[in-house]
Amino acid sequence: MSIHVTVWNENRTKPSTEKMYEVYPEGIHGMLKEIFERAGFEVRIALLDEVQSGLGKDVLEWTDVLVYWSHIAQEELPDCVAESIVNRVNQGMGFIPLHSAHRCKPFVRLMGTTCSLRWRESFDREILWGIQPSHPILEGVGEYITLQPEEMYGEYFDIPKPDETVLLGWFSGGEVFRSGVCYRRGSGKIFYFQPGHETYPTYKNEEIQRILANAVRWAAPASMKESVHECRKTEPVQHD
Ligand code: ZN
């Protein structure tokens, strides 16, 4: 059975980001949908302005992996939807927040830290190094990827110690960043991936596309483990 991917996007612009539709005429979600369909996944789009922010119970129950892009409307996601995402991750749903979604409500809740970082939008060059070459997320990807331009995201990135750091970014301004990090929360797998500023064509890069598809395969659950994440009063299993 193919992996069910929900691509969630706030799909909002402000004057400085209107160029986004020149780079991605179908929206960032449209570009991501194309990447994941080409990889053989079943894809659905969910947007902030839809009923229940596009992430009602039925959608989350259908979803194996939630890929999430947000920036200017982080606070508009209702708390109850953020909670539903967190609960679903605990039960096994994969979660891949991209780029400025480092500050989205569900990721911040899952991390328990501020997830703040250093940033600069000034056409920096990024060299993205794969530092765990045998990791499934780097399957078929070269030693490094050069992105020009990409928005600079620099340390200190206020996240808990990652379970695995798969990619490190170096920027032409001298900064470095943990650009691809993995966590497990409950039964779910999380991969935060830094590249993807809305007005730069990052998601058109074939190696970035390969990382995204690999990350979905890595994060997809073998099965959902709903019952083990509820407290349950039980009888002894041994009586002698
Ligand atoms: Zn950005």
XYZ file of C-alpha atoms and ligand atoms in Angstrom:
241
model
C 0.000 0.000 0.000
C 1.357 3.420 -0.838
C 2.263 5.907 1.865
C -0.415 8.511 2.620
C 1.117 11.993 2.731
C -0.710 15.146 3.753
C 1.012 18.349 2.649
C -0.105 21.196 4.895
C 0.554 24.820 3.969
C -0.546 28.079 5.558
C -0.651 29.421 1.974
C -0.448 33.060 3.024
C 1.630 35.928 1.638
C 2.673 39.380 2.755
C 4.010 42.066 0.369
C 7.602 40.840 0.715
C 6.678 37.222 -0.096
C 4.281 37.663 -3.027
C 7.083 36.573 -5.340
C 6.430 33.101 -3.939
C 3.813 32.498 -6.669
C 6.345 33.417 -9.376
C 8.637 30.701 -8.034
C 5.839 28.231 -7.244
C 2.783 29.061 -9.394
C 0.786 26.249 -7.733
C 1.966 27.279 -4.256
C 4.618 25.521 -2.174
C 2.027 22.805 -1.461
C 1.560 22.300 -5.209
C 5.298 21.793 -5.692
C 5.541 19.391 -2.751
C 2.496 17.435 -3.974
C 4.181 16.978 -7.344
C 7.406 15.745 -5.693
C 5.596 13.206 -3.522
C 3.281 11.936 -6.253
C 6.293 11.377 -8.484
C 7.800 9.340 -5.624
C 4.714 7.091 -5.700
C 2.935 8.331 -2.555
C -0.759 9.101 -2.206
C -0.965 12.837 -1.509
C -3.595 15.171 -0.180
C -3.349 18.926 0.378
C -4.546 20.658 3.545
C -4.593 24.443 3.972
C -4.978 26.757 6.961
C -8.126 28.412 5.586
C -10.018 25.142 5.226
C -12.470 23.810 7.835
C -10.519 22.692 10.946
C -7.425 24.124 9.227
C -7.623 21.199 6.815
C -6.629 18.768 9.575
C -9.836 17.269 10.927
C -9.865 13.859 12.604
C -10.527 11.979 9.355
C -7.583 13.645 7.602
C -5.163 12.948 10.459
C -6.367 9.362 10.678
C -5.727 8.926 6.936
C -2.246 10.474 7.175
C 0.931 8.409 7.543
C 3.226 11.419 7.222
C 2.355 15.102 7.658
C 4.636 17.513 5.759
C 4.152 21.024 7.117
C 5.164 24.455 5.754
C 4.306 27.643 7.661
C 5.731 31.073 8.354
C 3.662 34.211 8.870
C 0.525 32.546 10.242
C 2.042 30.200 12.853
C -0.206 31.532 15.614
C -3.383 31.152 13.541
C -3.345 27.377 13.783
C -5.881 26.662 16.536
C -4.368 25.131 19.686
C -6.747 22.178 19.440
C -5.428 21.325 15.950
C -1.827 21.586 17.185
C -2.766 19.197 20.015
C -4.353 16.756 17.558
C -1.145 16.724 15.496
C 0.977 16.107 18.605
C -1.334 13.269 19.690
C -1.209 11.691 16.270
C 2.621 11.882 16.225
C 2.675 10.105 19.587
C 0.531 7.385 18.029
C 2.985 6.950 15.149
C 2.282 9.560 12.433
C 5.442 10.880 10.775
C 5.921 14.662 10.949
C 8.175 16.736 8.679
C 8.172 20.466 9.454
C 9.974 22.427 6.751
C 12.021 25.631 6.908
C 10.156 28.379 8.829
C 7.889 25.749 10.371
C 10.658 25.493 13.009
C 8.360 27.809 14.975
C 5.038 26.128 14.243
C 2.914 25.199 17.245
C 3.058 21.396 16.869
C 6.870 21.297 16.473
C 7.467 23.650 19.409
C 5.154 21.495 21.560
C 6.856 18.283 20.509
C 10.300 19.753 21.242
C 9.457 21.541 24.489
C 11.890 24.377 23.677
C 11.516 27.704 21.858
C 12.990 26.414 18.554
C 14.295 29.936 17.934
C 17.316 30.561 15.693
C 19.419 33.226 14.002
C 18.270 34.277 10.491
C 19.042 36.606 7.592
C 17.359 36.912 4.214
C 20.155 38.161 1.999
C 20.755 35.700 -0.851
C 23.374 33.703 1.053
C 24.870 30.578 -0.458
C 24.346 27.410 1.556
C 26.421 24.254 1.393
C 24.395 21.459 2.877
C 26.532 18.558 4.063
C 25.189 15.059 4.630
C 27.040 13.937 7.751
C 25.491 10.470 8.118
C 26.058 9.056 4.623
C 24.443 5.712 5.448
C 21.231 7.274 6.781
C 18.114 6.348 4.743
C 17.230 10.045 4.377
C 20.476 10.527 2.383
C 19.957 7.536 0.063
C 21.065 8.518 -3.445
C 22.197 12.008 -2.349
C 25.733 13.339 -2.938
C 28.153 14.388 -0.196
C 26.915 17.963 -0.285
C 24.334 20.155 -2.022
C 24.956 23.792 -2.927
C 21.948 26.097 -2.716
C 22.175 29.646 -3.957
C 20.341 31.546 -2.737
C 18.952 30.199 0.501
C 17.864 32.107 3.575
C 20.494 31.918 6.314
C 19.407 29.984 9.395
C 22.176 29.882 12.006
C 23.004 28.475 15.420
C 22.157 28.638 18.128
C 19.032 26.661 17.185
C 17.120 26.145 20.438
C 16.083 22.507 20.015
C 16.653 19.546 22.325
C 19.595 17.318 21.474
C 18.537 15.525 18.262
C 18.366 11.730 18.177
C 20.256 12.043 14.898
C 21.769 14.984 13.026
C 21.730 14.027 9.364
C 22.619 17.303 7.650
C 24.695 20.348 8.552
C 24.378 23.650 6.708
C 27.178 26.169 6.163
C 26.302 29.664 4.956
C 28.379 32.184 3.055
C 28.064 34.610 5.964
C 30.029 32.162 8.104
C 27.163 30.664 10.100
C 26.444 26.956 10.562
C 23.162 25.178 11.281
C 21.792 21.728 12.138
C 19.760 21.582 8.921
C 18.334 18.070 9.090
C 17.526 16.567 12.489
C 15.581 13.482 13.566
C 13.554 12.817 16.684
C 11.206 10.170 17.981
C 8.238 11.215 20.082
C 6.034 8.419 21.333
C 5.744 6.038 18.382
C 6.231 8.805 15.786
C 9.250 9.957 13.826
C 10.016 13.632 13.214
C 12.430 15.136 10.663
C 12.976 18.899 10.686
C 14.513 20.099 7.388
C 15.782 23.672 7.065
C 15.939 24.527 3.314
C 12.907 26.006 1.561
C 12.563 29.792 1.751
C 9.350 30.707 -0.075
C 10.810 33.082 -2.668
C 13.807 30.891 -3.608
C 13.459 27.823 -5.902
C 14.911 25.369 -3.351
C 12.234 22.681 -3.758
C 13.010 22.503 -7.493
C 16.479 21.112 -6.694
C 16.462 17.406 -7.509
C 18.617 16.389 -4.565
C 16.416 18.335 -2.155
C 13.453 16.513 -3.719
C 15.204 13.187 -3.132
C 15.794 14.063 0.548
C 12.123 14.997 0.964
C 10.910 11.715 -0.553
C 13.443 9.715 1.485
C 12.328 11.523 4.639
C 8.698 10.556 4.019
C 9.704 6.887 3.569
C 11.796 7.056 6.757
C 9.039 8.736 8.813
C 6.152 6.527 7.656
C 4.923 4.266 10.471
C 4.928 0.491 10.128
C 1.633 0.610 12.056
C -0.131 3.064 14.345
C 0.113 2.391 18.109
C -2.910 4.182 19.480
C -3.656 2.163 22.606
C -0.188 2.235 24.201
C -0.355 6.018 24.536
C -3.299 6.001 26.917
C -3.064 5.239 30.640
C -4.841 2.004 31.364
C -5.678 0.302 34.657
C -4.862 -3.377 34.334
C -5.038 -6.682 36.207
C -1.833 -8.583 36.996
C -0.703 -10.861 34.184
C 0.747 -13.373 36.678
C -1.232 -14.821 39.627
C 1.039 -17.272 41.525
Zn 12.167 31.803 4.868
